[in-house]
C-alpha cells in the first residue's frame, strides 16, 4: 500500500466506522514508514547513537561481554553459548560493533534479530552474515541464554492515551476535521482504565501507556528468567512515571506534525522505564539498574575509548570528541536517553550502574 493510500485508508475507516484509536493510527503509520525505507543517517529522517559513533556499540558489546564472562565465572557454563538478540536493529551497526567486542572476548555468539521491516532486514543481512530474523520474540531460541539489546526500539511501538475530559476519562482517538486528521477524545467512558491515584487529575491530563512495550518486555523477561541472560534497553524517556502526551513525529531531522501525513514520518513517544522495569520484574527478572545514557557510557569507559581512538587517529580526534559529547553530554543525548538493565536472577550483576542515578 503506498503512502497516499494509507491516508485514504485511514480516512475511509474513520468516515465509515468512526474515529480510530491513536494506538492503531501509530501502529499502522509506523509499519508503513519502516517497511519500505532506511530512515537513518544524514540523508534520512533521524540519527541514532550507533550511527553517531562506533564507540556506542563497542560499549554495549563490552557490557555484554563482561556480563557473559561474569556468568561463566559464577559457574554458569551455558553462558558461553548465549545468543545475541537485538530488537529493531536498524542498519545493524550496533550489532556489528558490539559483536566485534564479543568476538575478542570469548567468542562471537549466534545472532537473532527481531525486525519488522523488509528494507532494514536487507541492510542488516548485508552487515551481519548468518543472522536469523524473527517477526517477534516468540520464535527466539529456547535452548540457551539470551543477551538482549534494544536501542530506540520501544519508542516506536504504539501508545495508548487516556485523556481527562469534562465528562470523565476517554481514550484518545484520531478523527477527521475538514479532511484533516486530528486527535480527539473518544465517546466511551474509560475511567476504569485509569490507575486510581490519577483519576482525579485536572481536565486535559493525558495518561500515556505502551501496552506493546510492556507485553514484549514481559514475554522476553519470562524467557530470560527461564533460560538465563540479560536485557539492556536504551531509549529516550523517563525513569519515573509521568502524565502528559509525548507523541511526536520526526522527519528530515525536524519535528513534524504526527497527524499531517501518516507513514511519512517516524512516530515515537517517550519510553516509560518504570513500566519496562515492572514488566521485567513481573516476568521474573531482577532490575540491575536504570540510569542516564551519559552516566552509563562513562561508567563503561567511553571516555578512555575516545582518548584511545583520538590518539590512534589524530586527524579524526575532533570528530571522536564531538561524537563523545553528543552521546554523553547532559544537554545532548546524555540525560534525555536512559538505560535499563535486567537479568535472570541466577545471573550475576552487570557493570555500569554503581554510581548511577535510579530515579
Ligand atoms: N536500533 C537501531 C534502529 C532504531 S529505529 C538504531 O539504534 O539505529 C527502530 C527500529 O525498530 C527499526 O529497525 C524498525 O524497523 C524496528 N521496529 C519498529 N517497530 C517494530 C516492530 N513492531 N517490530 C519489529 N521491529 C520494529
mmCIF file of C-alpha atoms and ligand atoms in Angstrom:
data_model
loop_
_atom_site.group_PDB
_atom_site.id
_atom_site.type_symbol
_atom_site.label_atom_id
_atom_site.label_comp_id
_atom_site.label_asym_id
_atom_site.label_seq_id
_atom_site.Cartn_x
_atom_site.Cartn_y
_atom_site.Cartn_z
ATOM 1 C CA UNK A 1 0.000 0.000 0.000
ATOM 2 C CA UNK A 2 1.511 3.343 -0.984
ATOM 3 C CA UNK A 3 1.648 6.285 1.411
ATOM 4 C CA UNK A 4 -1.145 8.153 -0.268
ATOM 5 C CA UNK A 5 -3.264 5.051 0.180
ATOM 6 C CA UNK A 6 -2.558 4.933 3.902
ATOM 7 C CA UNK A 7 -4.152 8.375 4.374
ATOM 8 C CA UNK A 8 -7.060 7.263 2.178
ATOM 9 C CA UNK A 9 -7.364 4.035 4.126
ATOM 10 C CA UNK A 10 -7.496 5.865 7.482
ATOM 11 C CA UNK A 11 -9.951 8.433 6.088
ATOM 12 C CA UNK A 12 -12.255 5.687 4.741
ATOM 13 C CA UNK A 13 -12.095 3.826 8.015
ATOM 14 C CA UNK A 14 -12.935 6.926 10.052
ATOM 15 C CA UNK A 15 -15.764 8.033 7.701
ATOM 16 C CA UNK A 16 -17.341 4.592 7.734
ATOM 17 C CA UNK A 17 -16.777 3.422 11.286
ATOM 18 C CA UNK A 18 -15.838 6.500 13.327
ATOM 19 C CA UNK A 19 -12.559 7.659 14.889
ATOM 20 C CA UNK A 20 -9.783 5.083 15.322
ATOM 21 C CA UNK A 21 -7.672 4.592 18.460
ATOM 22 C CA UNK A 22 -4.402 6.539 18.489
ATOM 23 C CA UNK A 23 -2.563 3.232 19.002
ATOM 24 C CA UNK A 24 -3.967 1.851 15.741
ATOM 25 C CA UNK A 25 -3.017 5.021 13.879
ATOM 26 C CA UNK A 26 0.544 4.917 15.254
ATOM 27 C CA UNK A 27 0.999 1.179 14.672
ATOM 28 C CA UNK A 28 -0.127 1.256 11.032
ATOM 29 C CA UNK A 29 1.688 4.508 10.240
ATOM 30 C CA UNK A 30 4.999 3.190 11.625
ATOM 31 C CA UNK A 31 4.620 -0.207 9.953
ATOM 32 C CA UNK A 32 4.319 1.687 6.653
ATOM 33 C CA UNK A 33 7.069 4.103 7.493
ATOM 34 C CA UNK A 34 9.653 1.431 8.330
ATOM 35 C CA UNK A 35 8.637 -1.212 5.791
ATOM 36 C CA UNK A 36 9.993 0.480 2.690
ATOM 37 C CA UNK A 37 12.899 2.671 3.726
ATOM 38 C CA UNK A 38 16.096 3.145 5.690
ATOM 39 C CA UNK A 39 15.210 6.220 7.780
ATOM 40 C CA UNK A 40 18.622 6.532 9.454
ATOM 41 C CA UNK A 41 21.511 8.851 8.678
ATOM 42 C CA UNK A 42 22.105 12.335 7.338
ATOM 43 C CA UNK A 43 20.065 11.710 4.179
ATOM 44 C CA UNK A 44 17.198 10.160 6.137
ATOM 45 C CA UNK A 45 14.989 11.365 8.956
ATOM 46 C CA UNK A 46 16.962 10.815 12.153
ATOM 47 C CA UNK A 47 20.320 9.651 13.547
ATOM 48 C CA UNK A 48 20.734 7.178 16.386
ATOM 49 C CA UNK A 49 23.604 6.631 18.823
ATOM 50 C CA UNK A 50 25.209 3.675 16.975
ATOM 51 C CA UNK A 51 25.210 5.766 13.772
ATOM 52 C CA UNK A 52 26.958 8.636 15.558
ATOM 53 C CA UNK A 53 29.999 6.587 16.561
ATOM 54 C CA UNK A 54 31.325 3.030 16.754
ATOM 55 C CA UNK A 55 32.050 3.759 20.420
ATOM 56 C CA UNK A 56 28.382 3.289 21.308
ATOM 57 C CA UNK A 57 28.144 -0.288 20.013
ATOM 58 C CA UNK A 58 31.573 -1.057 21.461
ATOM 59 C CA UNK A 59 30.449 -0.033 24.942
ATOM 60 C CA UNK A 60 27.309 -2.165 24.609
ATOM 61 C CA UNK A 61 29.449 -5.059 23.373
ATOM 62 C CA UNK A 62 31.768 -4.563 26.338
ATOM 63 C CA UNK A 63 28.825 -4.653 28.717
ATOM 64 C CA UNK A 64 27.537 -7.874 27.158
ATOM 65 C CA UNK A 65 30.986 -9.480 27.126
ATOM 66 C CA UNK A 66 31.507 -8.585 30.783
ATOM 67 C CA UNK A 67 28.062 -9.915 31.706
ATOM 68 C CA UNK A 68 28.788 -13.176 29.888
ATOM 69 C CA UNK A 69 32.225 -13.545 31.498
ATOM 70 C CA UNK A 70 30.834 -12.915 34.983
ATOM 71 C CA UNK A 71 28.204 -15.600 34.446
ATOM 72 C CA UNK A 72 30.787 -18.139 33.267
ATOM 73 C CA UNK A 73 32.991 -17.265 36.248
ATOM 74 C CA UNK A 74 29.994 -17.703 38.552
ATOM 75 C CA UNK A 75 29.643 -21.306 37.426
ATOM 76 C CA UNK A 76 27.060 -20.955 34.654
ATOM 77 C CA UNK A 77 28.847 -22.723 31.786
ATOM 78 C CA UNK A 78 25.961 -22.344 29.316
ATOM 79 C CA UNK A 79 26.536 -18.562 29.474
ATOM 80 C CA UNK A 80 29.349 -19.013 26.936
ATOM 81 C CA UNK A 81 26.729 -20.250 24.432
ATOM 82 C CA UNK A 82 24.390 -17.273 24.981
ATOM 83 C CA UNK A 83 22.812 -15.856 21.811
ATOM 84 C CA UNK A 84 22.974 -12.167 20.851
ATOM 85 C CA UNK A 85 19.443 -10.868 20.355
ATOM 86 C CA UNK A 86 18.616 -7.381 19.102
ATOM 87 C CA UNK A 87 15.194 -5.779 18.802
ATOM 88 C CA UNK A 88 14.813 -3.319 15.902
ATOM 89 C CA UNK A 89 18.484 -3.311 14.803
ATOM 90 C CA UNK A 90 18.159 -0.528 12.196
ATOM 91 C CA UNK A 91 21.135 -0.820 9.825
ATOM 92 C CA UNK A 92 22.818 -3.448 12.012
ATOM 93 C CA UNK A 93 25.548 -1.011 13.046
ATOM 94 C CA UNK A 94 25.204 -1.503 16.804
ATOM 95 C CA UNK A 95 25.268 -5.292 16.372
ATOM 96 C CA UNK A 96 28.354 -5.152 14.163
ATOM 97 C CA UNK A 97 30.281 -3.012 16.668
ATOM 98 C CA UNK A 98 29.099 -4.987 19.715
ATOM 99 C CA UNK A 99 29.832 -8.365 18.091
ATOM 100 C CA UNK A 100 33.377 -7.249 17.278
ATOM 101 C CA UNK A 101 33.982 -6.756 21.006
ATOM 102 C CA UNK A 102 32.219 -10.006 21.935
ATOM 103 C CA UNK A 103 34.360 -11.829 19.383
ATOM 104 C CA UNK A 104 37.560 -10.560 21.014
ATOM 105 C CA UNK A 105 36.452 -11.640 24.482
ATOM 106 C CA UNK A 106 35.093 -15.167 24.463
ATOM 107 C CA UNK A 107 33.602 -15.809 21.058
ATOM 108 C CA UNK A 108 31.099 -14.490 18.527
ATOM 109 C CA UNK A 109 27.593 -15.527 19.598
ATOM 110 C CA UNK A 110 24.778 -16.641 17.332
ATOM 111 C CA UNK A 111 22.790 -13.616 16.179
ATOM 112 C CA UNK A 112 18.988 -13.341 16.293
ATOM 113 C CA UNK A 113 17.332 -10.159 15.066
ATOM 114 C CA UNK A 114 13.726 -9.166 15.713
ATOM 115 C CA UNK A 115 12.927 -6.841 12.812
ATOM 116 C CA UNK A 116 9.641 -5.989 11.142
ATOM 117 C CA UNK A 117 10.940 -4.043 8.145
ATOM 118 C CA UNK A 118 11.892 -5.917 4.953
ATOM 119 C CA UNK A 119 14.054 -2.953 3.854
ATOM 120 C CA UNK A 120 16.035 -2.896 7.095
ATOM 121 C CA UNK A 121 16.347 -6.701 7.171
ATOM 122 C CA UNK A 122 18.192 -6.354 3.885
ATOM 123 C CA UNK A 123 20.666 -3.850 5.355
ATOM 124 C CA UNK A 124 21.131 -5.951 8.500
ATOM 125 C CA UNK A 125 21.721 -9.129 6.489
ATOM 126 C CA UNK A 126 24.440 -7.386 4.452
ATOM 127 C CA UNK A 127 26.326 -6.423 7.603
ATOM 128 C CA UNK A 128 25.664 -9.495 9.767
ATOM 129 C CA UNK A 129 26.197 -12.689 7.797
ATOM 130 C CA UNK A 130 24.362 -15.673 9.259
ATOM 131 C CA UNK A 131 21.931 -13.657 11.373
ATOM 132 C CA UNK A 132 18.494 -15.181 11.817
ATOM 133 C CA UNK A 133 15.420 -12.960 11.565
ATOM 134 C CA UNK A 134 12.280 -13.042 13.687
ATOM 135 C CA UNK A 135 8.948 -11.258 13.315
ATOM 136 C CA UNK A 136 8.570 -11.145 17.094
ATOM 137 C CA UNK A 137 10.188 -12.509 20.242
ATOM 138 C CA UNK A 138 8.109 -15.704 20.367
ATOM 139 C CA UNK A 139 10.365 -17.578 17.918
ATOM 140 C CA UNK A 140 13.712 -16.769 19.610
ATOM 141 C CA UNK A 141 15.767 -19.868 20.538
ATOM 142 C CA UNK A 142 14.724 -21.659 23.704
ATOM 143 C CA UNK A 143 17.834 -23.754 24.270
ATOM 144 C CA UNK A 144 20.322 -21.163 25.509
ATOM 145 C CA UNK A 145 20.685 -17.913 27.483
ATOM 146 C CA UNK A 146 19.786 -14.672 25.676
ATOM 147 C CA UNK A 147 21.756 -11.413 25.720
ATOM 148 C CA UNK A 148 19.179 -8.906 24.515
ATOM 149 C CA UNK A 149 19.797 -5.354 23.265
ATOM 150 C CA UNK A 150 17.231 -2.754 22.178
ATOM 151 C CA UNK A 151 18.228 0.785 21.159
ATOM 152 C CA UNK A 152 15.433 3.149 20.109
ATOM 153 C CA UNK A 153 13.077 0.219 19.638
ATOM 154 C CA UNK A 154 10.465 0.702 22.355
ATOM 155 C CA UNK A 155 9.848 4.379 21.433
ATOM 156 C CA UNK A 156 8.445 3.318 18.050
ATOM 157 C CA UNK A 157 5.788 0.995 19.494
ATOM 158 C CA UNK A 158 2.150 2.162 19.534
ATOM 159 C CA UNK A 159 0.962 4.060 22.597
ATOM 160 C CA UNK A 160 -2.475 4.378 24.093
ATOM 161 C CA UNK A 161 -3.553 7.713 25.547
ATOM 162 C CA UNK A 162 -6.353 8.329 28.018
ATOM 163 C CA UNK A 163 -7.433 11.954 28.403
ATOM 164 C CA UNK A 164 -9.426 13.580 31.169
ATOM 165 C CA UNK A 165 -12.362 15.496 29.676
ATOM 166 C CA UNK A 166 -15.156 17.446 31.364
ATOM 167 C CA UNK A 167 -17.200 14.222 31.183
ATOM 168 C CA UNK A 168 -14.514 11.930 32.616
ATOM 169 C CA UNK A 169 -11.745 9.842 31.070
ATOM 170 C CA UNK A 170 -11.770 8.957 27.374
ATOM 171 C CA UNK A 171 -9.414 7.145 25.036
ATOM 172 C CA UNK A 172 -7.610 9.467 22.598
ATOM 173 C CA UNK A 173 -8.631 8.701 19.028
ATOM 174 C CA UNK A 174 -7.863 10.072 15.593
ATOM 175 C CA UNK A 175 -10.826 11.765 13.892
ATOM 176 C CA UNK A 176 -11.352 13.796 10.714
ATOM 177 C CA UNK A 177 -11.992 17.551 10.700
ATOM 178 C CA UNK A 178 -12.298 19.151 7.250
ATOM 179 C CA UNK A 179 -10.460 16.166 5.735
ATOM 180 C CA UNK A 180 -7.540 16.542 8.143
ATOM 181 C CA UNK A 181 -6.590 14.033 10.822
ATOM 182 C CA UNK A 182 -6.942 15.429 14.333
ATOM 183 C CA UNK A 183 -6.634 13.977 17.836
ATOM 184 C CA UNK A 184 -9.999 13.780 19.583
ATOM 185 C CA UNK A 185 -11.261 12.137 22.783
ATOM 186 C CA UNK A 186 -13.460 9.104 22.054
ATOM 187 C CA UNK A 187 -17.056 8.849 23.253
ATOM 188 C CA UNK A 188 -16.793 5.809 25.569
ATOM 189 C CA UNK A 189 -16.082 6.206 29.298
ATOM 190 C CA UNK A 190 -12.618 4.899 30.161
ATOM 191 C CA UNK A 191 -12.384 5.910 33.824
ATOM 192 C CA UNK A 192 -11.890 2.333 34.961
ATOM 193 C CA UNK A 193 -8.782 2.015 32.790
ATOM 194 C CA UNK A 194 -7.026 4.859 34.649
ATOM 195 C CA UNK A 195 -4.938 3.995 37.750
ATOM 196 C CA UNK A 196 -6.895 5.033 40.874
ATOM 197 C CA UNK A 197 -4.303 7.599 42.022
ATOM 198 C CA UNK A 198 -4.598 9.509 38.721
ATOM 199 C CA UNK A 199 -8.380 9.529 38.303
ATOM 200 C CA UNK A 200 -8.903 12.936 39.906
ATOM 201 C CA UNK A 201 -6.356 14.668 37.659
ATOM 202 C CA UNK A 202 -7.199 18.048 36.121
ATOM 203 C CA UNK A 203 -9.164 18.279 32.875
ATOM 204 C CA UNK A 204 -6.812 17.888 29.915
ATOM 205 C CA UNK A 205 -4.456 15.471 31.704
ATOM 206 C CA UNK A 206 -3.155 12.713 29.434
ATOM 207 C CA UNK A 207 -2.104 9.292 30.711
ATOM 208 C CA UNK A 208 0.069 7.532 28.157
ATOM 209 C CA UNK A 209 0.869 3.828 28.202
ATOM 210 C CA UNK A 210 2.547 1.479 25.776
ATOM 211 C CA UNK A 211 0.851 -1.912 26.114
ATOM 212 C CA UNK A 212 3.009 -3.345 23.309
ATOM 213 C CA UNK A 213 6.244 -2.385 25.095
ATOM 214 C CA UNK A 214 5.058 -3.958 28.336
ATOM 215 C CA UNK A 215 3.878 -7.109 26.551
ATOM 216 C CA UNK A 216 7.158 -7.584 24.652
ATOM 217 C CA UNK A 217 9.199 -6.899 27.790
ATOM 218 C CA UNK A 218 7.112 -9.348 29.807
ATOM 219 C CA UNK A 219 7.390 -12.144 27.231
ATOM 220 C CA UNK A 220 11.155 -11.640 26.800
ATOM 221 C CA UNK A 221 11.664 -11.488 30.541
ATOM 222 C CA UNK A 222 9.911 -14.803 31.109
ATOM 223 C CA UNK A 223 12.310 -16.326 28.580
ATOM 224 C CA UNK A 224 15.415 -14.752 30.092
ATOM 225 C CA UNK A 225 14.305 -15.740 33.612
ATOM 226 C CA UNK A 226 13.965 -19.355 32.428
ATOM 227 C CA UNK A 227 16.913 -19.572 30.034
ATOM 228 C CA UNK A 228 19.376 -17.170 31.666
ATOM 229 C CA UNK A 229 20.784 -13.954 30.274
ATOM 230 C CA UNK A 230 20.219 -10.224 30.478
ATOM 231 C CA UNK A 231 18.376 -7.372 28.727
ATOM 232 C CA UNK A 232 19.768 -3.909 28.015
ATOM 233 C CA UNK A 233 17.340 -1.312 26.647
ATOM 234 C CA UNK A 234 18.295 2.249 25.709
ATOM 235 C CA UNK A 235 15.828 4.882 24.601
ATOM 236 C CA UNK A 236 14.691 8.390 25.201
ATOM 237 C CA UNK A 237 12.202 8.649 28.013
ATOM 238 C CA UNK A 238 11.779 8.979 31.754
ATOM 239 C CA UNK A 239 12.742 6.827 34.722
ATOM 240 C CA UNK A 240 9.757 7.760 36.920
ATOM 241 C CA UNK A 241 6.128 7.664 35.672
ATOM 242 C CA UNK A 242 4.640 10.961 34.450
ATOM 243 C CA UNK A 243 1.497 12.288 32.829
ATOM 244 C CA UNK A 244 1.259 14.268 29.569
ATOM 245 C CA UNK A 245 1.443 13.455 25.871
ATOM 246 C CA UNK A 246 4.874 12.737 24.380
ATOM 247 C CA UNK A 247 3.542 11.627 20.990
ATOM 248 C CA UNK A 248 5.677 13.188 18.261
ATOM 249 C CA UNK A 249 6.902 12.868 14.695
ATOM 250 C CA UNK A 250 10.342 13.431 13.216
ATOM 251 C CA UNK A 251 11.060 13.823 9.512
ATOM 252 C CA UNK A 252 14.249 15.140 7.891
ATOM 253 C CA UNK A 253 15.758 15.748 11.345
ATOM 254 C CA UNK A 254 12.943 18.168 12.298
ATOM 255 C CA UNK A 255 9.876 17.856 14.476
ATOM 256 C CA UNK A 256 6.842 17.240 12.279
ATOM 257 C CA UNK A 257 3.080 17.122 12.793
ATOM 258 C CA UNK A 258 2.305 13.464 13.624
ATOM 259 C CA UNK A 259 -1.181 13.829 12.102
ATOM 260 C CA UNK A 260 -0.149 15.502 8.834
ATOM 261 C CA UNK A 261 0.913 12.632 6.579
ATOM 262 C CA UNK A 262 0.805 9.201 8.265
ATOM 263 C CA UNK A 263 3.502 6.823 7.028
ATOM 264 C CA UNK A 264 5.960 9.555 6.003
ATOM 265 C CA UNK A 265 7.471 10.412 9.408
ATOM 266 C CA UNK A 266 8.784 8.398 12.336
ATOM 267 C CA UNK A 267 6.155 8.405 15.098
ATOM 268 C CA UNK A 268 7.501 7.990 18.618
ATOM 269 C CA UNK A 269 6.702 8.500 22.274
ATOM 270 C CA UNK A 270 8.891 8.704 25.370
ATOM 271 C CA UNK A 271 9.586 5.326 26.924
ATOM 272 C CA UNK A 272 8.324 4.806 30.473
ATOM 273 C CA UNK A 273 11.293 2.992 32.049
ATOM 274 C CA UNK A 274 9.448 2.341 35.295
ATOM 275 C CA UNK A 275 6.825 0.421 33.288
ATOM 276 C CA UNK A 276 9.551 -1.545 31.450
ATOM 277 C CA UNK A 277 11.107 -2.430 34.808
ATOM 278 C CA UNK A 278 7.759 -3.556 36.211
ATOM 279 C CA UNK A 279 7.073 -5.731 33.174
ATOM 280 C CA UNK A 280 10.534 -7.270 33.537
ATOM 281 C CA UNK A 281 10.009 -7.990 37.229
ATOM 282 C CA UNK A 282 6.576 -9.437 36.535
ATOM 283 C CA UNK A 283 8.325 -11.772 34.087
ATOM 284 C CA UNK A 284 10.733 -12.900 36.794
ATOM 285 C CA UNK A 285 13.803 -10.702 36.173
ATOM 286 C CA UNK A 286 15.892 -8.607 38.540
ATOM 287 C CA UNK A 287 16.402 -4.944 37.613
ATOM 288 C CA UNK A 288 20.163 -4.366 37.741
ATOM 289 C CA UNK A 289 19.824 -0.620 37.333
ATOM 290 C CA UNK A 290 18.452 2.396 35.483
ATOM 291 C CA UNK A 291 20.484 5.423 34.538
ATOM 292 C CA UNK A 292 21.027 8.233 32.077
ATOM 293 C CA UNK A 293 22.861 7.184 28.903
ATOM 294 C CA UNK A 294 25.751 9.563 29.626
ATOM 295 C CA UNK A 295 26.421 8.201 33.131
ATOM 296 C CA UNK A 296 26.152 4.627 31.868
ATOM 297 C CA UNK A 297 28.560 5.078 28.960
ATOM 298 C CA UNK A 298 31.050 6.960 31.133
ATOM 299 C CA UNK A 299 30.935 4.180 33.755
ATOM 300 C CA UNK A 300 31.755 1.697 30.997
ATOM 301 C CA UNK A 301 34.808 3.695 29.939
ATOM 302 C CA UNK A 302 33.698 5.557 26.804
ATOM 303 C CA UNK A 303 35.961 8.459 27.829
ATOM 304 C CA UNK A 304 39.042 6.204 27.755
ATOM 305 C CA UNK A 305 37.914 4.635 24.477
ATOM 306 C CA UNK A 306 37.532 8.087 22.901
ATOM 307 C CA UNK A 307 41.012 9.010 24.072
ATOM 308 C CA UNK A 308 42.494 5.850 22.561
ATOM 309 C CA UNK A 309 40.692 6.376 19.242
ATOM 310 C CA UNK A 310 41.779 10.023 19.107
ATOM 311 C CA UNK A 311 45.418 9.131 19.787
ATOM 312 C CA UNK A 312 45.372 6.370 17.171
ATOM 313 C CA UNK A 313 43.853 8.689 14.523
ATOM 314 C CA UNK A 314 44.986 12.249 15.307
ATOM 315 C CA UNK A 315 43.335 13.633 12.173
ATOM 316 C CA UNK A 316 39.973 12.317 13.445
ATOM 317 C CA UNK A 317 40.403 13.409 17.065
ATOM 318 C CA UNK A 318 37.996 16.326 16.658
ATOM 319 C CA UNK A 319 35.271 14.064 15.256
ATOM 320 C CA UNK A 320 35.767 11.499 18.021
ATOM 321 C CA UNK A 321 35.443 14.105 20.756
ATOM 322 C CA UNK A 322 32.429 15.635 19.034
ATOM 323 C CA UNK A 323 30.744 12.210 18.935
ATOM 324 C CA UNK A 324 31.612 11.599 22.581
ATOM 325 C CA UNK A 325 29.937 14.879 23.546
ATOM 326 C CA UNK A 326 26.821 14.059 21.564
ATOM 327 C CA UNK A 327 26.476 10.699 23.266
ATOM 328 C CA UNK A 328 27.165 11.713 26.879
ATOM 329 C CA UNK A 329 26.664 15.456 27.428
ATOM 330 C CA UNK A 330 23.635 16.203 29.631
ATOM 331 C CA UNK A 331 22.397 18.837 27.177
ATOM 332 C CA UNK A 332 22.704 16.417 24.231
ATOM 333 C CA UNK A 333 21.808 12.700 24.492
ATOM 334 C CA UNK A 334 23.348 12.058 27.915
ATOM 335 C CA UNK A 335 20.290 12.788 30.070
ATOM 336 C CA UNK A 336 17.350 12.555 27.678
ATOM 337 C CA UNK A 337 18.309 8.981 26.832
ATOM 338 C CA UNK A 338 18.018 6.379 29.554
ATOM 339 C CA UNK A 339 19.257 2.851 30.079
ATOM 340 C CA UNK A 340 17.691 -0.077 31.905
ATOM 341 C CA UNK A 341 19.445 -3.382 32.540
ATOM 342 C CA UNK A 342 17.686 -6.510 33.761
ATOM 343 C CA UNK A 343 18.983 -10.017 34.366
ATOM 344 C CA UNK A 344 17.968 -13.506 35.153
ATOM 345 C CA UNK A 345 18.005 -13.900 38.962
ATOM 346 C CA UNK A 346 20.534 -16.723 38.506
ATOM 347 C CA UNK A 347 22.973 -14.377 36.718
ATOM 348 C CA UNK A 348 25.461 -12.067 38.474
ATOM 349 C CA UNK A 349 25.005 -8.307 38.482
ATOM 350 C CA UNK A 350 26.431 -6.490 35.433
ATOM 351 C CA UNK A 351 28.552 -3.324 35.279
ATOM 352 C CA UNK A 352 27.705 0.305 34.650
ATOM 353 C CA UNK A 353 25.307 1.303 37.412
ATOM 354 C CA UNK A 354 27.455 1.714 40.532
ATOM 355 C CA UNK A 355 27.364 5.485 40.707
ATOM 356 C CA UNK A 356 24.248 5.889 38.606
ATOM 357 C CA UNK A 357 21.006 7.628 39.495
ATOM 358 C CA UNK A 358 17.993 5.375 40.000
ATOM 359 C CA UNK A 359 15.107 7.838 39.970
HETATM 360 N N1 LIG B 1 18.224 0.278 16.793
HETATM 361 C C1 LIG B 1 18.519 0.990 15.577
HETATM 362 C C2 LIG B 1 17.250 1.456 14.836
HETATM 363 C C3 LIG B 1 16.244 2.256 15.586
HETATM 364 S S1 LIG B 1 14.829 2.648 14.584
HETATM 365 C C4 LIG B 1 19.448 2.138 15.864
HETATM 366 O O1 LIG B 1 19.654 2.447 17.020
HETATM 367 O O2 LIG B 1 19.973 2.740 14.912
HETATM 368 C C5 LIG B 1 13.618 1.452 15.110
HETATM 369 C C6 LIG B 1 13.880 0.033 14.670
HETATM 370 O O3 LIG B 1 12.835 -0.810 15.171
HETATM 371 C C7 LIG B 1 13.870 -0.191 13.157
HETATM 372 O O4 LIG B 1 14.792 -1.214 12.856
HETATM 373 C C8 LIG B 1 12.426 -0.641 12.906
HETATM 374 O O5 LIG B 1 12.251 -1.308 11.692
HETATM 375 C C9 LIG B 1 12.196 -1.512 14.107
HETATM 376 N N2 LIG B 1 10.798 -1.689 14.511
HETATM 377 C C10 LIG B 1 9.896 -0.721 14.782
HETATM 378 N N3 LIG B 1 8.725 -1.254 15.183
HETATM 379 C C11 LIG B 1 8.897 -2.604 15.167
HETATM 380 C C12 LIG B 1 8.057 -3.712 15.499
HETATM 381 N N4 LIG B 1 6.805 -3.525 15.922
HETATM 382 N N5 LIG B 1 8.568 -4.957 15.373
HETATM 383 C C13 LIG B 1 9.846 -5.152 14.961
HETATM 384 N N6 LIG B 1 10.678 -4.144 14.642
HETATM 385 C C14 LIG B 1 10.224 -2.881 14.739
#
